[in-house]
Amino acid sequence: MKGSMIKPKRKKKAAARYWVGFDLGGTKMMATVYNGAFQPLASAKAKTQVNAGPRAVLGRIRETISTALAEAKAPPRGLSGIGVGCPGVLDLDRGIILEAPNLRWKRVPLRDLLSDWFHCRVVLANDVDAGTFGEYRFGAGRGARTLLGVFPGTGIGGGCVYDGQLLRGKTGSAMEIGHVPVRENGRLCGCGRRGCLEALAGRLAISAEVAQAVFRGEAPFLAANGGADLKKLKSGLLAKSIKAGDKAVERIIRDAMRLMGRAIGGVVNLLAPDVVVLGGGLIEAIPRLALAEVRLGLKETTMASFIRQLKVVEAQLGDDATTLGAAALAAEKA
Amino acid sequence: MKGSMIKPKRKKKAAARYWVGFDLGGTKMMATVYNGAFQPLASAKAKTQVNAGPRAVLGRIRETISTALAEAKAPPRGLSGIGVGCPGVLDLDRGIILEAPNLRWKRVPLRDLLSDWFHCRVVLANDVDAGTFGEYRFGAGRGARTLLGVFPGTGIGGGCVYDGQLLRGKTGSAMEIGHVPVRENGRLCGCGRRGCLEALAGRLAISAEVAQAVFRGEAPFLAANGGADLKKLKSGLLAKSIKAGDKAVERIIRDAMRLMGRAIGGVVNLLAPDVVVLGGGLIEAIPRLALAEVRLGLKETTMASFIRQLKVVEAQLGDDATTLGAAALAAEKA
C-alpha cells in the first residue's frame, strides 16, 4: 500500500485490556495478570493463612491482586475483569461462596467485594472447573470438542467442557467424579458415603494404604524416608519411593490409577468426550505410570464406540491452568 | 370492540405449520403429526418387519408418515420438519444411521431420503435422547433446569438435557447409563464388558434371575403363568407376579431398582440435575415400588448438596415422549 493515495481506514487503537485470573486455595493464593491474548504479564502469590480469619484473608486477596497489577504495570482503567477459581459450594448467580470448609468460610460475597475494590466485572468459578477450562482453551485440550478433566489431589476433582460449554451445577459444583460410587459397601469416604472413587483412589486413600505397607515393612525406602506419617506421604515422595524400588507402593498406586481409569470409563460412556486430561500433583509426579494404568482401567469399562476417538493426555499448564481458565471465563462472559 | 370505528390491525394469518415426530423401533414404528403448539393431530403405526430388508422398511416409513399426514389433513406445504428418534449409532452431522443392530441396518442416509420424499428439513436423534427431550419440554420434566432421563427397558437407556441443551455425543449416542460400571468382575454384559448396570439391573438381567427363581420353585404364580421363558417374562407379567405374591420376584426387582438408583446417584454427582425422570415399560408396570427403591439407592450414593433439590419422578408421556421430543428437536433447529 506504500505510496497509495488512499489511506486505509484505521480503527482507533483500543486501550489495552487486561484480565486477572485468581486461584484461591486453602493453603496458598495466586493472582496472574494477562493481556488480551492471555499472555501472562505478572503474578503474585501469598499464603492463605486461614487461621487469621476471613477478614484477613480477604485483605490478602486484595493485596495480592494489587501487587500483580502493579508489577504488570497495568493501568487500572484497562482492567476488564477478574476470574476467580474458588473451592467449596458457590452461588454462581449471586457470586457468593456459600461454604468453603478449606477456608472456613460461610456466605462470603466475594464477587461484589472484588468488584467494589477493582471496579470491574468479576466471575467466580469452581477451581477444578476453572482448571479444566484452562486446559481446554490453552493447554492439553486445545481443539477438543468435549473434554473431561480429572485432577487427583488429596481428593479427586473433575470438570467437563461439553461442546464448548463448561458444565456447572447450580451451586458451582458438578462433575464430582471423586464421589462416583465404584464399590458397594466400599471404604468410608470423607463425604460420609461408602465406596466413592476418592475413598479408594484419592491421594489420601493411597497414602493410607502406603502407610500400612510401611508399617508392615514392605516399603524399605519410605521406612527410611518419612515413615508412616500421612502428612509426609505426598506425591513427590511416593514417586521417589517407586523409583527406589518400593514394589508395594508401586502396586498400590497402580491399582488406584486403574480403578480411577475404570470410573473415568463410566463417565466417558455418559459424556462421550474426545479428550480426557489428567492433571494434579500425583499425575505430574508419575505421569507415565499413572496414564498407563488409567488407560488400562478405561479399556475395561469404556464402550468400543467411545474409546475409538478418545485421547487420554497429561495436563500441560500445571498451576497456571486455574488462573488462565478463570481469566478466560471472566472474558467469555464479558 | 363491537361497533368501534377503528379496526384492530390483524396480522396476516400465517399458513398453519406442522411437525412430524417419528419413532423408529426394531419391532414397530409410529408417526405423529403435530400442530405448531405440539398438539397431536393424527398418528399412524406399523410393524417394522426387519426381516423384509432395509428397502421394505424404508418404504413402510414413507407410507406411515404419509398416512399420518393424510389423516391429519395437513397440506404438504405446511410441513415444516420431521424429527426422527432412531436406535443405533448415528452420524448426526450427515444424518446417517451408521449402524443399527435392531434394524440390521448399516449406513442408511435416512435424513436425505426423508427430506427428498417430504420436501422439508429432517433431524435425526437418538431415540432415548428424543424421549428425554420430550419429557423435558412437555412431560414430567417441564420447568427443569437440568434433567436426567432413565428408561429401563430390555437394556437401560439414559438421556440428559443440561441447562436446556440436549447432551449428544458425536455419534448421536451419549448418556449410556446402562453401561456405567457398577461391579468389578460383575456379570457379563451384551456390550462385551463386565459389571455394567444393564447387565445387573436391565429387564433382561431381571428376567434371567426371575427365570432361575421360577426354576427353583420360588415363584409359584409365574410357574403357573409363563414359566421360565425369558421371552415371556416381560414387565407386565412381572408386575402381576409381584401382585400375586411371588416374593422372590419382588426381591429381585427391588434389588435391581436399588442398584439402578445407586448408579443414577453417581450420575447426579456428575451432572447435578434438578429432576430425574424414570420411564419405560418396567417403571410403568410397577411405578411405586420402582421409584421407592430407586430413591433408596440414590440416597446411598448422592452427595448431600445434590440430593436436596432433586426430584425423582415418573415419566408422563409414555410412547409419545419420543415422537414429541423428536418433533420438538426438529422445530428447535429450524
PDB file of N, CA and C in Angstrom, chain A residues 205-254:
ATOM      1  N   ALA A 205      -6.259 -41.642  50.275  1.00  0.00           N
ATOM      2  CA  ALA A 205      -6.519 -43.084  50.369  1.00  0.00           C
ATOM      3  C   ALA A 205      -5.256 -43.867  50.020  1.00  0.00           C
ATOM      4  N   ILE A 206      -4.567 -43.407  48.973  1.00  0.00           N
ATOM      5  CA  ILE A 206      -3.315 -44.060  48.580  1.00  0.00           C
ATOM      6  C   ILE A 206      -2.303 -43.980  49.725  1.00  0.00           C
ATOM      7  N   SER A 207      -2.155 -42.793  50.308  1.00  0.00           N
ATOM      8  CA  SER A 207      -1.179 -42.613  51.383  1.00  0.00           C
ATOM      9  C   SER A 207      -1.498 -43.515  52.571  1.00  0.00           C
ATOM     10  N   ALA A 208      -2.792 -43.666  52.846  1.00  0.00           N
ATOM     11  CA  ALA A 208      -3.185 -44.515  53.979  1.00  0.00           C
ATOM     12  C   ALA A 208      -2.803 -45.973  53.727  1.00  0.00           C
ATOM     13  N   GLU A 209      -2.946 -46.410  52.478  1.00  0.00           N
ATOM     14  CA  GLU A 209      -2.543 -47.786  52.162  1.00  0.00           C
ATOM     15  C   GLU A 209      -1.023 -47.927  52.189  1.00  0.00           C
ATOM     16  N   VAL A 210      -0.362 -46.894  51.677  1.00  0.00           N
ATOM     17  CA  VAL A 210       1.097 -46.926  51.659  1.00  0.00           C
ATOM     18  C   VAL A 210       1.633 -46.953  53.090  1.00  0.00           C
ATOM     19  N   ALA A 211       1.019 -46.160  53.970  1.00  0.00           N
ATOM     20  CA  ALA A 211       1.478 -46.117  55.360  1.00  0.00           C
ATOM     21  C   ALA A 211       1.401 -47.499  56.002  1.00  0.00           C
ATOM     22  N   GLN A 212       0.339 -48.246  55.647  1.00  0.00           N
ATOM     23  CA  GLN A 212       0.228 -49.611  56.178  1.00  0.00           C
ATOM     24  C   GLN A 212       1.350 -50.497  55.649  1.00  0.00           C
ATOM     25  N   ALA A 213       1.687 -50.302  54.370  1.00  0.00           N
ATOM     26  CA  ALA A 213       2.781 -51.082  53.782  1.00  0.00           C
ATOM     27  C   ALA A 213       4.095 -50.747  54.491  1.00  0.00           C
ATOM     28  N   VAL A 214       4.276 -49.476  54.805  1.00  0.00           N
ATOM     29  CA  VAL A 214       5.484 -49.060  55.525  1.00  0.00           C
ATOM     30  C   VAL A 214       5.509 -49.745  56.889  1.00  0.00           C
ATOM     31  N   PHE A 215       4.379 -49.684  57.559  1.00  0.00           N
ATOM     32  CA  PHE A 215       4.264 -50.268  58.902  1.00  0.00           C
ATOM     33  C   PHE A 215       4.589 -51.763  58.884  1.00  0.00           C
ATOM     34  N   ARG A 216       4.164 -52.427  57.794  1.00  0.00           N
ATOM     35  CA  ARG A 216       4.391 -53.871  57.696  1.00  0.00           C
ATOM     36  C   ARG A 216       5.796 -54.211  57.200  1.00  0.00           C
ATOM     37  N   GLY A 217       6.587 -53.153  56.924  1.00  0.00           N
ATOM     38  CA  GLY A 217       7.952 -53.390  56.472  1.00  0.00           C
ATOM     39  C   GLY A 217       8.071 -53.712  54.996  1.00  0.00           C
ATOM     40  N   GLU A 218       7.040 -53.329  54.186  1.00  0.00           N
ATOM     41  CA  GLU A 218       7.065 -53.669  52.758  1.00  0.00           C
ATOM     42  C   GLU A 218       7.597 -52.545  51.873  1.00  0.00           C
ATOM     43  N   ALA A 219       7.976 -51.414  52.480  1.00  0.00           N
ATOM     44  CA  ALA A 219       8.445 -50.273  51.686  1.00  0.00           C
ATOM     45  C   ALA A 219       9.700 -49.684  52.325  1.00  0.00           C
ATOM     46  N   PRO A 220      10.840 -50.387  52.123  1.00  0.00           N
ATOM     47  CA  PRO A 220      12.069 -50.006  52.838  1.00  0.00           C
ATOM     48  C   PRO A 220      12.513 -48.559  52.590  1.00  0.00           C
ATOM     49  N   PHE A 221      12.382 -48.077  51.335  1.00  0.00           N
ATOM     50  CA  PHE A 221      12.807 -46.704  51.069  1.00  0.00           C
ATOM     51  C   PHE A 221      11.987 -45.723  51.907  1.00  0.00           C
ATOM     52  N   LEU A 222      10.682 -45.883  51.890  1.00  0.00           N
ATOM     53  CA  LEU A 222       9.823 -44.975  52.657  1.00  0.00           C
ATOM     54  C   LEU A 222      10.062 -45.116  54.162  1.00  0.00           C
ATOM     55  N   ALA A 223      10.317 -46.337  54.614  1.00  0.00           N
ATOM     56  CA  ALA A 223      10.565 -46.551  56.037  1.00  0.00           C
ATOM     57  C   ALA A 223      11.725 -45.675  56.486  1.00  0.00           C
ATOM     58  N   ALA A 224      12.717 -45.509  55.590  1.00  0.00           N
ATOM     59  CA  ALA A 224      13.890 -44.710  55.928  1.00  0.00           C
ATOM     60  C   ALA A 224      13.703 -43.232  55.599  1.00  0.00           C
ATOM     61  N   ASN A 225      12.624 -42.903  54.865  1.00  0.00           N
ATOM     62  CA  ASN A 225      12.427 -41.514  54.422  1.00  0.00           C
ATOM     63  C   ASN A 225      10.987 -41.054  54.617  1.00  0.00           C
ATOM     64  N   GLY A 226      10.624 -40.723  55.829  1.00  0.00           N
ATOM     65  CA  GLY A 226       9.281 -40.189  56.029  1.00  0.00           C
ATOM     66  C   GLY A 226       8.391 -41.074  56.862  1.00  0.00           C
ATOM     67  N   GLY A 227       8.601 -42.391  56.746  1.00  0.00           N
ATOM     68  CA  GLY A 227       7.866 -43.309  57.589  1.00  0.00           C
ATOM     69  C   GLY A 227       6.396 -43.415  57.252  1.00  0.00           C
ATOM     70  N   ALA A 228       5.576 -43.608  58.243  1.00  0.00           N
ATOM     71  CA  ALA A 228       4.168 -43.923  58.030  1.00  0.00           C
ATOM     72  C   ALA A 228       3.272 -42.726  58.312  1.00  0.00           C
ATOM     73  N   ASP A 229       3.827 -41.534  58.241  1.00  0.00           N
ATOM     74  CA  ASP A 229       3.057 -40.315  58.545  1.00  0.00           C
ATOM     75  C   ASP A 229       2.332 -39.823  57.287  1.00  0.00           C
ATOM     76  N   LEU A 230       1.006 -39.857  57.324  1.00  0.00           N
ATOM     77  CA  LEU A 230       0.211 -39.485  56.150  1.00  0.00           C
ATOM     78  C   LEU A 230       0.511 -38.070  55.668  1.00  0.00           C
ATOM     79  N   LYS A 231       0.891 -37.203  56.595  1.00  0.00           N
ATOM     80  CA  LYS A 231       1.167 -35.822  56.198  1.00  0.00           C
ATOM     81  C   LYS A 231       2.420 -35.716  55.341  1.00  0.00           C
ATOM     82  N   LYS A 232       3.325 -36.688  55.522  1.00  0.00           N
ATOM     83  CA  LYS A 232       4.575 -36.633  54.756  1.00  0.00           C
ATOM     84  C   LYS A 232       4.482 -37.415  53.450  1.00  0.00           C
ATOM     85  N   LEU A 233       3.515 -38.316  53.370  1.00  0.00           N
ATOM     86  CA  LEU A 233       3.435 -39.199  52.198  1.00  0.00           C
ATOM     87  C   LEU A 233       2.741 -38.497  51.027  1.00  0.00           C
ATOM     88  N   LYS A 234       3.415 -37.482  50.494  1.00  0.00           N
ATOM     89  CA  LYS A 234       2.825 -36.734  49.382  1.00  0.00           C
ATOM     90  C   LYS A 234       3.342 -37.265  48.048  1.00  0.00           C
ATOM     91  N   SER A 235       2.798 -36.706  46.958  1.00  0.00           N
ATOM     92  CA  SER A 235       3.069 -37.249  45.625  1.00  0.00           C
ATOM     93  C   SER A 235       4.557 -37.372  45.314  1.00  0.00           C
ATOM     94  N   GLY A 236       5.337 -36.318  45.619  1.00  0.00           N
ATOM     95  CA  GLY A 236       6.760 -36.330  45.281  1.00  0.00           C
ATOM     96  C   GLY A 236       7.485 -37.478  45.964  1.00  0.00           C
ATOM     97  N   LEU A 237       7.188 -37.668  47.230  1.00  0.00           N
ATOM     98  CA  LEU A 237       7.848 -38.735  47.997  1.00  0.00           C
ATOM     99  C   LEU A 237       7.411 -40.116  47.499  1.00  0.00           C
ATOM    100  N   LEU A 238       6.143 -40.237  47.156  1.00  0.00           N
ATOM    101  CA  LEU A 238       5.648 -41.518  46.627  1.00  0.00           C
ATOM    102  C   LEU A 238       6.372 -41.865  45.329  1.00  0.00           C
ATOM    103  N   ALA A 239       6.573 -40.849  44.484  1.00  0.00           N
ATOM    104  CA  ALA A 239       7.277 -41.066  43.215  1.00  0.00           C
ATOM    105  C   ALA A 239       8.705 -41.542  43.485  1.00  0.00           C
ATOM    106  N   LYS A 240       9.372 -40.927  44.449  1.00  0.00           N
ATOM    107  CA  LYS A 240      10.747 -41.319  44.793  1.00  0.00           C
ATOM    108  C   LYS A 240      10.785 -42.757  45.301  1.00  0.00           C
ATOM    109  N   SER A 241       9.772 -43.097  46.079  1.00  0.00           N
ATOM    110  CA  SER A 241       9.725 -44.444  46.650  1.00  0.00           C
ATOM    111  C   SER A 241       9.607 -45.497  45.552  1.00  0.00           C
ATOM    112  N   ILE A 242       8.786 -45.209  44.545  1.00  0.00           N
ATOM    113  CA  ILE A 242       8.652 -46.149  43.417  1.00  0.00           C
ATOM    114  C   ILE A 242       9.982 -46.277  42.686  1.00  0.00           C
ATOM    115  N   LYS A 243      10.624 -45.131  42.453  1.00  0.00           N
ATOM    116  CA  LYS A 243      11.905 -45.116  41.747  1.00  0.00           C
ATOM    117  C   LYS A 243      12.962 -45.907  42.515  1.00  0.00           C
ATOM    118  N   ALA A 244      12.865 -45.826  43.842  1.00  0.00           N
ATOM    119  CA  ALA A 244      13.855 -46.506  44.682  1.00  0.00           C
ATOM    120  C   ALA A 244      13.555 -48.001  44.825  1.00  0.00           C
ATOM    121  N   GLY A 245      12.426 -48.429  44.262  1.00  0.00           N
ATOM    122  CA  GLY A 245      12.167 -49.874  44.245  1.00  0.00           C
ATOM    123  C   GLY A 245      11.171 -50.386  45.274  1.00  0.00           C
ATOM    124  N   ASP A 246      10.419 -49.514  45.899  1.00  0.00           N
ATOM    125  CA  ASP A 246       9.381 -49.972  46.834  1.00  0.00           C
ATOM    126  C   ASP A 246       8.211 -50.567  46.048  1.00  0.00           C
ATOM    127  N   LYS A 247       8.285 -51.865  45.799  1.00  0.00           N
ATOM    128  CA  LYS A 247       7.293 -52.513  44.928  1.00  0.00           C
ATOM    129  C   LYS A 247       5.871 -52.410  45.475  1.00  0.00           C
ATOM    130  N   ALA A 248       5.732 -52.492  46.778  1.00  0.00           N
ATOM    131  CA  ALA A 248       4.387 -52.442  47.374  1.00  0.00           C
ATOM    132  C   ALA A 248       3.731 -51.092  47.079  1.00  0.00           C
ATOM    133  N   VAL A 249       4.523 -50.036  47.122  1.00  0.00           N
ATOM    134  CA  VAL A 249       3.991 -48.699  46.850  1.00  0.00           C
ATOM    135  C   VAL A 249       3.551 -48.607  45.391  1.00  0.00           C
ATOM    136  N   GLU A 250       4.390 -49.146  44.514  1.00  0.00           N
ATOM    137  CA  GLU A 250       4.040 -49.124  43.091  1.00  0.00           C
ATOM    138  C   GLU A 250       2.730 -49.870  42.847  1.00  0.00           C
ATOM    139  N   ARG A 251       2.577 -51.014  43.487  1.00  0.00           N
ATOM    140  CA  ARG A 251       1.361 -51.793  43.272  1.00  0.00           C
ATOM    141  C   ARG A 251       0.115 -51.048  43.765  1.00  0.00           C
ATOM    142  N   ILE A 252       0.243 -50.427  44.921  1.00  0.00           N
ATOM    143  CA  ILE A 252      -0.884 -49.672  45.487  1.00  0.00           C
ATOM    144  C   ILE A 252      -1.299 -48.545  44.542  1.00  0.00           C
ATOM    145  N   ILE A 253      -0.312 -47.844  44.018  1.00  0.00           N
ATOM    146  CA  ILE A 253      -0.625 -46.712  43.134  1.00  0.00           C
ATOM    147  C   ILE A 253      -1.172 -47.199  41.789  1.00  0.00           C
ATOM    148  N   ARG A 254      -0.575 -48.270  41.267  1.00  0.00           N
ATOM    149  CA  ARG A 254      -1.104 -48.818  40.006  1.00  0.00           C
ATOM    150  C   ARG A 254      -2.569 -49.230  40.171  1.00  0.00           C
TER     151      ARG A 254
END
